[in-house]
Short mmCIF file of C-alpha atoms and ligand atoms in Angstrom, two decimals:
data_model
loop_
_atom_site.label_atom_id
_atom_site.label_comp_id
_atom_site.label_asym_id
_atom_site.label_seq_id
_atom_site.Cartn_x
_atom_site.Cartn_y
_atom_site.Cartn_z
CA MET A 1 -109.01 -113.65 -150.91
CA GLU A 2 -109.97 -112.57 -154.64
CA SER A 3 -113.49 -112.59 -156.05
CA TYR A 4 -114.54 -115.79 -158.38
CA ASP A 5 -114.12 -115.02 -162.15
CA THR A 6 -117.01 -116.80 -163.97
CA ASP A 7 -115.81 -116.90 -167.78
CA ASP A 8 -112.70 -118.78 -167.40
CA ILE A 9 -111.73 -122.50 -167.49
CA ILE A 10 -110.82 -123.81 -164.12
CA TYR A 11 -109.73 -127.18 -162.79
CA ALA A 12 -108.71 -128.91 -159.48
CA LEU A 13 -107.87 -132.00 -158.33
CA ALA A 14 -111.21 -133.51 -156.59
CA THR A 15 -110.08 -136.06 -154.62
CA PRO A 16 -107.32 -136.11 -151.94
CA TRP A 17 -103.35 -135.44 -152.87
CA ALA A 18 -102.42 -138.93 -151.79
CA GLN A 19 -101.57 -142.09 -153.49
CA SER A 20 -104.84 -144.01 -154.39
CA ALA A 21 -105.83 -146.30 -156.96
CA LEU A 22 -108.06 -143.40 -159.05
CA ALA A 23 -108.13 -139.74 -158.85
CA VAL A 24 -110.27 -137.37 -159.86
CA ILE A 25 -109.53 -134.10 -162.09
CA ARG A 26 -112.51 -131.82 -163.01
CA VAL A 27 -112.16 -128.78 -165.72
CA SER A 28 -115.08 -126.66 -166.16
CA GLY A 29 -115.68 -123.41 -168.32
CA GLU A 30 -116.77 -122.82 -172.03
CA GLY A 31 -114.54 -124.42 -174.70
CA CYS A 32 -112.83 -126.79 -172.41
CA LYS A 33 -113.72 -129.54 -174.03
CA THR A 34 -112.07 -128.27 -177.55
CA MET A 35 -109.02 -127.09 -175.42
CA LEU A 36 -108.23 -130.35 -173.78
CA ALA A 37 -108.73 -132.37 -177.12
CA ASN A 38 -105.25 -130.82 -177.96
CA TYR A 39 -103.91 -132.78 -174.86
CA PHE A 40 -105.71 -135.55 -175.41
CA SER A 41 -105.77 -138.87 -177.75
CA PRO A 42 -107.75 -139.72 -179.55
CA ALA A 43 -108.54 -135.92 -179.66
CA LYS A 44 -111.59 -136.42 -182.17
CA ALA A 45 -113.48 -138.40 -179.40
CA LEU A 46 -113.36 -136.25 -176.79
CA LEU A 47 -114.30 -133.16 -179.05
CA GLN A 48 -117.16 -135.29 -180.35
CA ALA A 49 -118.35 -136.31 -177.21
CA LYS A 50 -122.42 -135.90 -176.55
CA ASN A 51 -123.37 -135.17 -172.74
CA ALA A 52 -122.99 -137.49 -170.34
CA THR A 53 -120.60 -139.61 -171.93
CA LEU A 54 -117.62 -141.08 -171.31
CA VAL A 55 -114.05 -141.43 -173.46
CA HIS A 56 -111.22 -143.59 -172.56
CA GLY A 57 -108.17 -142.52 -173.90
CA PHE A 58 -104.83 -140.60 -172.53
CA ILE A 59 -103.89 -137.46 -171.72
CA THR A 60 -100.99 -136.55 -173.58
CA GLU A 61 -98.51 -133.09 -173.17
CA GLY A 62 -99.57 -132.03 -176.97
CA LYS A 63 -100.29 -133.62 -180.40
CA ASP A 64 -98.32 -136.75 -180.26
CA GLY A 65 -96.81 -135.49 -177.22
CA LYS A 66 -96.01 -138.02 -174.11
CA LYS A 67 -98.71 -139.94 -172.43
CA LEU A 68 -99.00 -138.63 -169.19
CA ASP A 69 -101.78 -140.97 -167.78
CA GLU A 70 -104.58 -143.18 -169.14
CA VAL A 71 -108.10 -142.43 -168.21
CA VAL A 72 -111.54 -142.15 -168.56
CA ALA A 73 -112.87 -138.54 -169.49
CA ALA A 74 -117.10 -138.07 -168.78
CA VAL A 75 -118.13 -135.39 -170.79
CA TYR A 76 -120.75 -132.81 -170.10
CA THR A 77 -122.28 -129.92 -172.68
CA ALA A 78 -123.29 -126.54 -171.02
CA GLY A 79 -126.70 -126.71 -169.41
CA HIS A 80 -126.01 -130.14 -167.82
CA GLY A 81 -123.13 -131.61 -165.23
CA TYR A 82 -122.60 -130.62 -161.92
CA THR A 83 -121.72 -127.31 -162.83
CA MET A 84 -123.83 -127.04 -166.09
CA GLU A 85 -121.32 -125.50 -168.08
CA GLU A 86 -119.39 -127.51 -170.31
CA SER A 87 -117.01 -129.65 -168.15
CA VAL A 88 -114.68 -132.67 -168.19
CA GLU A 89 -114.12 -135.14 -165.15
CA PHE A 90 -111.00 -137.15 -165.62
CA THR A 91 -110.65 -140.09 -163.86
CA CYS A 92 -106.80 -140.88 -163.45
CA HIS A 93 -104.81 -143.08 -161.99
CA GLY A 94 -104.01 -141.95 -158.41
CA SER A 95 -100.19 -141.77 -159.01
CA LEU A 96 -98.84 -138.43 -157.51
CA PRO A 97 -95.78 -138.11 -160.30
CA GLY A 98 -98.59 -138.44 -162.87
CA LEU A 99 -101.14 -135.89 -161.31
CA GLN A 100 -98.40 -133.77 -160.55
CA ALA A 101 -97.37 -133.40 -164.44
CA ILE A 102 -101.05 -133.66 -165.34
CA LEU A 103 -101.90 -130.42 -163.00
CA ALA A 104 -98.46 -128.61 -163.87
CA SER A 105 -99.57 -129.06 -167.90
CA PHE A 106 -102.92 -127.75 -167.27
CA LYS A 107 -101.36 -124.35 -165.52
CA ARG A 108 -99.08 -124.41 -168.53
CA ILE A 109 -101.61 -124.71 -171.32
CA GLY A 110 -103.71 -121.77 -169.28
CA LEU A 111 -106.24 -123.15 -167.39
CA ARG A 112 -107.12 -121.45 -163.65
CA PRO A 113 -106.49 -123.57 -160.63
CA ALA A 114 -109.95 -123.44 -158.75
CA GLN A 115 -110.37 -121.93 -155.44
CA GLY A 116 -112.01 -123.50 -152.89
CA GLY A 117 -115.96 -123.76 -153.37
CA GLU A 118 -115.71 -122.12 -156.82
CA PHE A 119 -117.07 -125.24 -158.57
CA THR A 120 -120.25 -125.40 -156.49
CA PHE A 121 -120.13 -121.29 -156.73
CA ARG A 122 -120.73 -122.00 -160.74
CA ALA A 123 -123.43 -124.70 -159.92
CA PHE A 124 -125.22 -122.10 -157.99
CA LEU A 125 -124.84 -119.57 -159.87
CA HIS A 126 -126.25 -121.28 -163.06
CA GLY A 127 -129.59 -122.83 -161.29
CA ARG A 128 -128.20 -125.80 -160.76
CA MET A 129 -128.71 -125.36 -157.02
CA ASP A 130 -129.76 -122.79 -154.26
CA LEU A 131 -127.85 -121.50 -151.61
CA THR A 132 -129.35 -124.14 -149.16
CA GLN A 133 -128.56 -127.08 -151.43
CA ALA A 134 -124.91 -125.64 -152.22
CA GLU A 135 -124.15 -125.39 -148.22
CA ALA A 136 -125.12 -128.94 -147.98
CA VAL A 137 -122.54 -129.90 -150.40
CA GLN A 138 -120.13 -128.76 -147.76
CA GLU A 139 -122.01 -130.49 -144.91
CA LEU A 140 -122.26 -133.66 -146.27
CA VAL A 141 -118.61 -133.86 -147.46
CA ALA A 142 -118.04 -132.39 -143.79
CA ALA A 143 -120.35 -134.84 -142.18
CA GLN A 144 -118.78 -136.37 -139.03
CA SER A 145 -121.78 -139.02 -138.20
CA PRO A 146 -124.06 -141.20 -140.22
CA ARG A 147 -127.17 -139.06 -139.26
CA SER A 148 -125.56 -135.91 -140.16
CA GLN A 149 -124.52 -137.03 -143.39
CA ALA A 150 -128.01 -138.17 -144.14
CA MET A 151 -129.17 -134.51 -142.65
CA ALA A 152 -127.08 -132.66 -145.24
CA LEU A 153 -128.40 -135.55 -147.93
CA SER A 154 -131.69 -134.84 -147.72
CA ARG A 155 -131.03 -130.65 -147.90
CA LEU A 156 -128.75 -131.85 -151.05
CA GLU A 157 -132.03 -132.81 -152.28
CA GLY A 158 -134.00 -129.72 -152.08
CA THR A 159 -136.03 -130.65 -148.74
CA LEU A 160 -135.10 -127.15 -147.25
CA ARG A 161 -135.27 -125.40 -150.30
CA ASP A 162 -138.99 -126.30 -150.68
CA ARG A 163 -139.99 -125.74 -147.33
CA ILE A 164 -138.58 -122.20 -147.32
CA SER A 165 -140.29 -121.91 -150.95
CA GLY A 166 -143.28 -122.98 -149.64
CA ALA A 167 -143.48 -120.40 -146.72
CA LYS A 168 -142.31 -118.07 -149.21
CA GLU A 169 -145.55 -118.48 -151.16
CA GLU A 170 -147.68 -118.19 -148.18
CA LEU A 171 -146.20 -115.22 -147.39
CA LEU A 172 -146.47 -113.88 -150.75
CA VAL A 173 -150.38 -114.65 -150.89
CA VAL A 174 -150.87 -112.84 -147.73
CA LEU A 175 -148.43 -109.46 -148.80
CA ALA A 176 -150.31 -109.49 -151.99
CA SER A 177 -154.02 -109.07 -150.34
CA VAL A 178 -152.25 -106.64 -148.20
CA GLU A 179 -151.03 -104.72 -150.98
CA VAL A 180 -154.33 -104.71 -153.06
CA GLN A 181 -156.05 -103.18 -149.81
CA LEU A 182 -153.33 -100.58 -150.06
CA ASP A 183 -153.85 -99.63 -153.47
CA TYR A 184 -157.65 -98.67 -153.05
CA ALA A 185 -159.21 -96.70 -150.83
CA GLU A 186 -160.83 -98.84 -147.34
CA ASP A 187 -164.43 -97.65 -148.81
CA GLU A 188 -163.89 -99.27 -152.46
CA LEU A 189 -163.43 -102.82 -150.97
CA ASP A 190 -165.58 -104.79 -148.88
CA GLU A 191 -164.04 -104.95 -145.26
CA PHE A 192 -160.88 -106.55 -145.00
CA VAL A 193 -160.24 -109.78 -143.10
CA PHE A 194 -156.83 -109.80 -142.71
CA PRO A 195 -155.51 -113.82 -143.21
CA LEU A 196 -154.18 -114.08 -139.83
CA GLU A 197 -154.21 -117.93 -139.68
CA ARG A 198 -152.14 -118.11 -143.16
CA LEU A 199 -149.37 -115.76 -141.55
CA ARG A 200 -149.41 -117.68 -138.29
CA GLY A 201 -148.82 -121.24 -140.14
CA VAL A 202 -146.33 -119.47 -141.89
CA GLU A 203 -144.87 -118.50 -138.53
CA THR A 204 -145.36 -122.10 -137.14
CA SER A 205 -143.49 -123.58 -139.78
CA LEU A 206 -140.41 -121.28 -139.86
CA SER A 207 -140.39 -121.77 -136.13
CA LEU A 208 -140.16 -125.50 -136.35
CA LEU A 209 -137.05 -125.70 -138.70
CA ALA A 210 -135.53 -123.11 -136.68
CA SER A 211 -135.90 -124.86 -133.98
CA THR A 212 -134.10 -128.28 -135.63
CA TYR A 213 -131.21 -126.16 -135.03
CA LYS A 214 -129.79 -128.06 -132.12
CA VAL A 215 -129.90 -131.43 -133.53
CA GLY A 216 -128.44 -130.51 -136.61
CA ARG A 217 -125.63 -129.00 -134.65
CA LEU A 218 -125.02 -131.71 -131.79
CA TYR A 219 -125.00 -134.15 -134.99
CA GLY A 220 -123.23 -131.55 -137.41
CA GLN A 221 -120.69 -130.29 -135.12
CA GLY A 222 -120.49 -132.18 -132.42
CA ALA A 223 -119.92 -131.90 -128.30
CA ARG A 224 -117.30 -131.01 -126.68
CA VAL A 225 -116.76 -132.96 -123.29
CA VAL A 226 -114.22 -132.52 -120.74
CA LEU A 227 -112.86 -135.30 -118.39
CA ALA A 228 -112.42 -133.28 -115.24
CA GLY A 229 -112.13 -134.48 -111.41
CA ALA A 230 -109.07 -134.85 -108.75
CA THR A 231 -105.47 -136.09 -109.99
CA ASN A 232 -105.82 -140.01 -109.85
CA ALA A 233 -109.62 -139.93 -109.82
CA GLY A 234 -108.93 -142.03 -113.41
CA LYS A 235 -109.66 -139.51 -115.50
CA SER A 236 -106.70 -140.75 -118.18
CA SER A 237 -107.32 -143.98 -117.71
CA LEU A 238 -110.93 -143.56 -118.63
CA PHE A 239 -110.39 -141.31 -121.37
CA ASN A 240 -108.27 -144.26 -122.91
CA LEU A 241 -111.16 -146.80 -122.36
CA LEU A 242 -113.50 -144.52 -124.15
CA LEU A 243 -111.52 -144.16 -127.06
CA LYS A 244 -110.87 -147.90 -127.67
CA GLN A 245 -114.90 -148.81 -126.96
CA GLN A 246 -115.83 -146.03 -129.18
CA ARG A 247 -114.12 -146.90 -131.70
CA SER A 248 -112.90 -143.56 -132.60
CA ILE A 249 -113.26 -142.66 -136.52
CA VAL A 250 -110.53 -140.08 -136.32
CA SER A 251 -108.03 -139.67 -133.57
CA SER A 252 -105.96 -136.72 -133.32
CA VAL A 253 -104.17 -136.70 -130.17
CA LYS A 254 -102.33 -133.84 -128.84
CA GLY A 255 -100.71 -131.65 -125.87
CA THR A 256 -98.83 -133.06 -122.84
CA THR A 257 -100.97 -134.95 -119.65
CA ARG A 258 -99.59 -131.77 -117.94
CA ASP A 259 -101.91 -129.74 -119.95
CA TYR A 260 -104.61 -131.47 -121.62
CA ILE A 261 -105.12 -134.59 -124.52
CA GLU A 262 -108.11 -134.02 -126.63
CA ALA A 263 -109.02 -136.79 -129.31
CA ASP A 264 -112.18 -137.82 -131.37
CA CYS A 265 -114.67 -140.59 -131.00
CA SER A 266 -118.31 -140.76 -131.37
CA ILE A 267 -120.80 -141.65 -128.85
CA GLU A 268 -124.43 -143.20 -130.15
CA GLY A 269 -123.55 -140.87 -133.49
CA ILE A 270 -122.92 -137.86 -131.96
CA PRO A 271 -118.96 -136.76 -132.91
CA ILE A 272 -117.08 -136.29 -129.38
CA ARG A 273 -114.37 -133.90 -129.19
CA LEU A 274 -112.90 -135.72 -125.74
CA TYR A 275 -110.91 -133.68 -123.12
CA ASP A 276 -108.68 -135.35 -120.62
CA THR A 277 -107.12 -132.59 -118.13
CA ALA A 278 -104.83 -131.72 -115.25
CA GLY A 279 -106.17 -132.38 -112.24
CA LEU A 280 -107.88 -129.90 -110.15
CA ARG A 281 -106.21 -129.46 -107.21
CA GLU A 282 -104.79 -126.73 -105.54
CA SER A 283 -100.60 -126.50 -106.30
CA ALA A 284 -97.80 -124.37 -106.36
CA ASP A 285 -96.13 -125.88 -109.40
CA SER A 286 -96.21 -122.84 -112.05
CA ILE A 287 -96.72 -125.70 -115.16
CA GLU A 288 -99.68 -127.27 -112.95
CA VAL A 289 -101.42 -123.83 -112.22
CA GLU A 290 -101.02 -123.07 -116.05
CA GLY A 291 -102.71 -126.62 -116.41
CA ILE A 292 -105.60 -126.13 -113.85
CA LYS A 293 -106.24 -122.62 -115.61
CA LYS A 294 -106.43 -124.58 -118.96
CA THR A 295 -108.82 -126.83 -117.67
CA GLU A 296 -110.70 -123.96 -116.26
CA GLN A 297 -111.19 -122.70 -119.45
CA LEU A 298 -112.03 -126.09 -120.92
CA ILE A 299 -114.67 -126.37 -118.85
CA GLY A 300 -116.07 -123.28 -119.42
CA GLN A 301 -116.17 -124.51 -123.05
CA ALA A 302 -117.42 -127.53 -122.71
CA ASP A 303 -121.11 -129.07 -123.74
CA LEU A 304 -120.47 -131.43 -121.25
CA VAL A 305 -118.06 -131.99 -118.31
CA VAL A 306 -117.93 -135.81 -116.57
CA TYR A 307 -116.56 -135.45 -113.38
CA LEU A 308 -115.18 -137.94 -112.00
CA VAL A 309 -114.99 -138.94 -108.05
CA ASP A 310 -112.52 -141.27 -106.83
CA SER A 311 -114.76 -143.85 -104.53
CA THR A 312 -111.74 -144.90 -102.51
CA ASP A 313 -111.70 -141.49 -101.47
CA ASP A 314 -113.91 -138.96 -99.55
CA ALA A 315 -112.55 -136.00 -101.74
CA ARG A 316 -114.91 -133.03 -102.08
CA PHE A 317 -116.55 -132.39 -105.11
CA PRO A 318 -118.71 -129.78 -107.12
CA GLU A 319 -122.46 -129.73 -106.73
CA PRO A 320 -123.29 -130.95 -110.01
CA ASP A 321 -124.77 -128.47 -112.73
CA ALA A 322 -127.02 -128.73 -115.77
CA LYS A 323 -123.64 -129.66 -117.64
CA THR A 324 -121.91 -131.88 -115.60
CA LEU A 325 -122.21 -135.57 -114.81
CA LEU A 326 -121.15 -136.72 -111.44
CA VAL A 327 -119.22 -140.50 -111.70
CA TYR A 328 -117.92 -142.49 -109.20
CA ASN A 329 -114.89 -144.08 -110.59
CA LYS A 330 -113.02 -147.40 -109.02
CA SER A 331 -116.34 -149.45 -108.11
CA ASP A 332 -114.12 -152.58 -108.36
CA LEU A 333 -112.74 -151.09 -104.95
CA ALA A 334 -115.37 -149.46 -103.19
CA LYS A 335 -118.81 -148.49 -103.11
CA ALA A 336 -120.39 -145.90 -104.78
CA PRO A 337 -123.61 -144.01 -103.06
CA LYS A 338 -126.78 -145.87 -104.41
CA GLY A 339 -128.55 -144.06 -107.36
CA SER A 340 -125.06 -142.51 -108.42
CA LEU A 341 -123.36 -143.39 -111.75
CA SER A 342 -120.43 -145.82 -110.85
CA ILE A 343 -117.99 -147.33 -113.20
CA SER A 344 -114.52 -148.78 -113.15
CA ALA A 345 -112.12 -147.65 -115.53
CA GLN A 346 -109.98 -150.55 -114.72
CA THR A 347 -112.11 -153.08 -115.66
CA GLY A 348 -114.83 -151.58 -117.91
CA GLU A 349 -117.84 -152.27 -115.48
CA GLY A 350 -120.60 -149.74 -115.98
CA ILE A 351 -118.77 -148.04 -119.23
CA VAL A 352 -121.67 -148.74 -121.44
CA ALA A 353 -124.05 -146.88 -119.05
CA LEU A 354 -121.86 -144.01 -118.69
CA ALA A 355 -121.72 -143.69 -122.77
CA HIS A 356 -124.94 -143.73 -122.83
CA ALA A 357 -125.46 -141.34 -119.94
CA MET A 358 -123.49 -139.28 -121.88
CA ALA A 359 -125.53 -139.34 -125.09
CA GLU A 360 -128.31 -138.50 -123.02
CA ARG A 361 -127.39 -135.42 -121.45
CA LEU A 362 -126.27 -134.24 -124.37
CA ARG A 363 -129.60 -134.86 -126.22
CA GLU A 364 -131.67 -133.35 -123.47
CA GLY A 365 -133.44 -130.61 -125.25
CA VAL A 366 -132.73 -131.14 -128.46
CA GLN A 367 -134.80 -133.73 -129.73
CA ALA A 368 -135.59 -133.57 -132.88
CA THR A 369 -140.07 -132.63 -133.15
CA GLY A 370 -141.91 -135.59 -134.39
CA ASP A 371 -141.93 -136.27 -138.28
CA GLU A 372 -139.56 -133.30 -139.02
CA GLN A 373 -137.22 -134.75 -141.60
CA ILE A 374 -135.49 -131.40 -142.52
CA ILE A 375 -132.75 -130.50 -140.27
CA ILE A 376 -130.73 -127.47 -140.31
CA GLU A 377 -127.06 -127.54 -138.54
CA SER A 378 -126.07 -124.10 -140.53
CA GLU A 379 -125.81 -121.03 -138.19
CA ARG A 380 -126.19 -118.73 -140.88
CA GLN A 381 -129.57 -120.33 -141.94
CA HIS A 382 -130.72 -120.55 -138.13
CA LEU A 383 -130.04 -116.61 -137.52
CA LEU A 384 -131.93 -116.00 -140.78
CA LEU A 385 -135.11 -118.51 -139.86
CA LEU A 386 -135.11 -116.38 -136.41
CA GLN A 387 -135.14 -113.03 -138.37
CA ALA A 388 -137.55 -113.88 -140.31
CA ARG A 389 -140.01 -115.43 -137.62
CA GLU A 390 -139.91 -112.64 -135.71
CA ALA A 391 -140.55 -110.20 -138.44
CA ILE A 392 -143.96 -112.60 -138.99
CA GLU A 393 -144.45 -111.75 -135.21
CA ARG A 394 -143.87 -108.48 -135.33
CA ALA A 395 -146.57 -107.96 -138.26
CA ILE A 396 -149.08 -110.39 -136.18
CA ALA A 397 -148.87 -107.84 -133.38
CA LEU A 398 -149.51 -105.03 -135.51
CA VAL A 399 -152.46 -106.44 -136.97
CA GLU A 400 -154.39 -107.57 -133.53
CA ARG A 401 -153.40 -103.98 -132.27
CA ASP A 402 -155.26 -102.51 -136.04
CA ILE A 403 -152.04 -100.74 -136.97
CA PRO A 404 -151.89 -99.39 -140.60
CA LEU A 405 -151.44 -101.85 -143.19
CA ASP A 406 -148.60 -100.20 -144.53
CA ILE A 407 -146.40 -101.04 -141.26
CA VAL A 408 -147.50 -104.24 -141.40
CA ALA A 409 -146.51 -105.00 -144.98
CA ALA A 410 -142.95 -103.60 -144.19
CA GLU A 411 -142.44 -106.34 -141.55
CA LEU A 412 -143.74 -109.00 -144.27
CA ASN A 413 -140.93 -107.61 -146.88
CA GLU A 414 -138.98 -108.16 -143.86
CA ALA A 415 -139.71 -111.21 -143.65
CA MET A 416 -139.46 -112.16 -147.49
CA GLN A 417 -135.73 -110.65 -147.67
CA ASN A 418 -134.31 -112.95 -144.70
CA LEU A 419 -136.01 -115.91 -146.63
CA GLY A 420 -134.75 -114.81 -149.72
CA GLU A 421 -131.14 -114.63 -148.28
CA LEU A 422 -131.56 -118.09 -146.66
CA THR A 423 -131.74 -119.65 -150.47
CA GLY A 424 -129.61 -117.51 -152.01
CA GLU A 425 -131.77 -115.03 -154.25
CA VAL A 426 -130.72 -112.05 -152.38
CA THR A 427 -127.55 -112.67 -150.57
CA PRO A 428 -125.05 -110.11 -150.84
CA ALA A 429 -122.27 -110.92 -153.04
CA ASP A 430 -119.53 -110.59 -150.21
CA ILE A 431 -121.55 -113.10 -148.18
CA LEU A 432 -121.82 -115.71 -150.46
CA GLN A 433 -117.74 -114.96 -151.55
CA LYS A 434 -117.43 -116.21 -147.41
CA ILE A 435 -119.83 -119.35 -147.59
CA PHE A 436 -118.35 -120.85 -150.94
CA SER A 437 -114.84 -119.37 -150.19
CA GLY A 438 -114.77 -121.82 -147.01
CA PHE A 439 -115.48 -124.83 -149.09
CA CYS A 440 -112.99 -127.54 -148.94
CA VAL A 441 -112.86 -130.86 -149.46
CA GLY A 442 -110.72 -132.82 -146.84
CA LYS A 443 -108.35 -131.28 -144.07
N1 GDP B 1 -108.97 -150.03 -109.12
C1 GDP B 1 -109.02 -149.42 -110.06
N2 GDP B 1 -107.69 -148.68 -110.32
C2 GDP B 1 -107.98 -147.37 -111.34
C3 GDP B 1 -109.29 -147.48 -111.73
N3 GDP B 1 -109.22 -145.95 -112.41
C4 GDP B 1 -107.90 -146.04 -112.20
N4 GDP B 1 -107.17 -146.54 -111.55
C5 GDP B 1 -105.88 -146.36 -110.99
O1 GDP B 1 -105.58 -144.81 -110.66
C6 GDP B 1 -104.38 -144.54 -111.18
C7 GDP B 1 -104.65 -143.36 -111.91
O2 GDP B 1 -105.19 -143.13 -113.28
P1 GDP B 1 -105.51 -141.97 -113.96
O3 GDP B 1 -106.30 -142.50 -114.93
O4 GDP B 1 -103.97 -141.66 -114.06
O5 GDP B 1 -105.44 -140.85 -112.96
P2 GDP B 1 -105.82 -139.22 -113.54
O6 GDP B 1 -105.02 -138.78 -112.65
O7 GDP B 1 -107.53 -138.38 -113.15
O8 GDP B 1 -105.95 -139.15 -114.88
C8 GDP B 1 -103.74 -145.32 -112.21
O9 GDP B 1 -103.04 -146.10 -111.14
C9 GDP B 1 -104.94 -145.90 -112.41
O10 GDP B 1 -104.61 -147.19 -112.84
C10 GDP B 1 -109.99 -148.24 -111.64
O11 GDP B 1 -111.74 -147.68 -112.05
N5 GDP B 1 -109.82 -149.03 -110.82
MG1 MG B 2 -104.17 -137.61 -116.17
#
């Protein structure tokens, strides 16, 4: 992947490549208004447009040239708009031939097609947002559940950025007092009292934030749920029933019944990837053996296994572990043991309770803490929060053991470094590139 250039004019279709009523093409970079005015009618209207104004007109192939589309251009001058660069956003008709002609024309006149994440990268570079907000843009676009969409929107507004800034300020106060102490010989100052409570406050705040990762991940990235059990237990019936009942937002079914089938749905707001697997039983059939191997692999990677038992059969089944939900099927034919989860994949009896039990099991131990509205879902952020917290814990331990202050200061600086990486102030260029180039619209 090439590294981003930041002083040329870039363009991209910001909406999906598909027939639609409207489509948006973005252009950003110094001088783009003047450049585009040569291919716009009325040219003067675009040239003279003030910041954040709309201009109605036509994109053309050149002065007096062929009209390519009738559009509305939203114009931003430097220091404004999404990228904080001079930029124009064309709302065009969502006609594929029309869009193709415009995009080809923009390329021909020397604009550069933007790479993934490049507009947001420029927005970040120009101080429009910090790294947590830039990441929130991608998380917002990619959100699979209303809850994760709301959490991303809150981070985009800067709630996470502000929380981290607050922690950094506190840390800085502690560091400053330590450094003053280090700058003067001990006997020159009154007895130094380390601001331990202040440091513990920062530690608590970072701990709380890090602990929200489990919730954020559950609602953001969702969970893998595997339907397992003997052949004929009713796995495929349950699979179909769950998909129908839970109104899958996206449903991508692939694979074969011999292997496994997967589909996406949502249960109580948790995005679920559901797997229907081959029956777990002894077999000599080589294709089936392969299927069973796959099933075992899927179970290994699952967040939750719904193990179906045929109530009409006294089949053996595994001792349920923490991630296995034992469910008795065919309640219409036979009674399940008392107190067990019992359903009929045929009549639908007990399915709502099962879906709830699945959601409850997935949420176990991942409840958000009280008023904590800021929830993180990025593994990168989680890791840096943990590292910062650990450095602070080490600093606290050193202070408690009366270890010299310069060693304490080194740990505090380490924590500052971690938090600076989190918000993007001191994030290495290659990591930035990796983060932004992972951004994309649609799939
Ligand atoms: N009566 C009854 N039959 C069921 C129920 N669930 C599944 N079946 C039947 O059991 C057979 C095996 O079901 P299937 O879903 O293919 O099981 P799988 O092999 O585990 O995928 C089919 O004939 C289903 O119609 C149920 O709850 N009640
Ligand atoms: Mg089946």
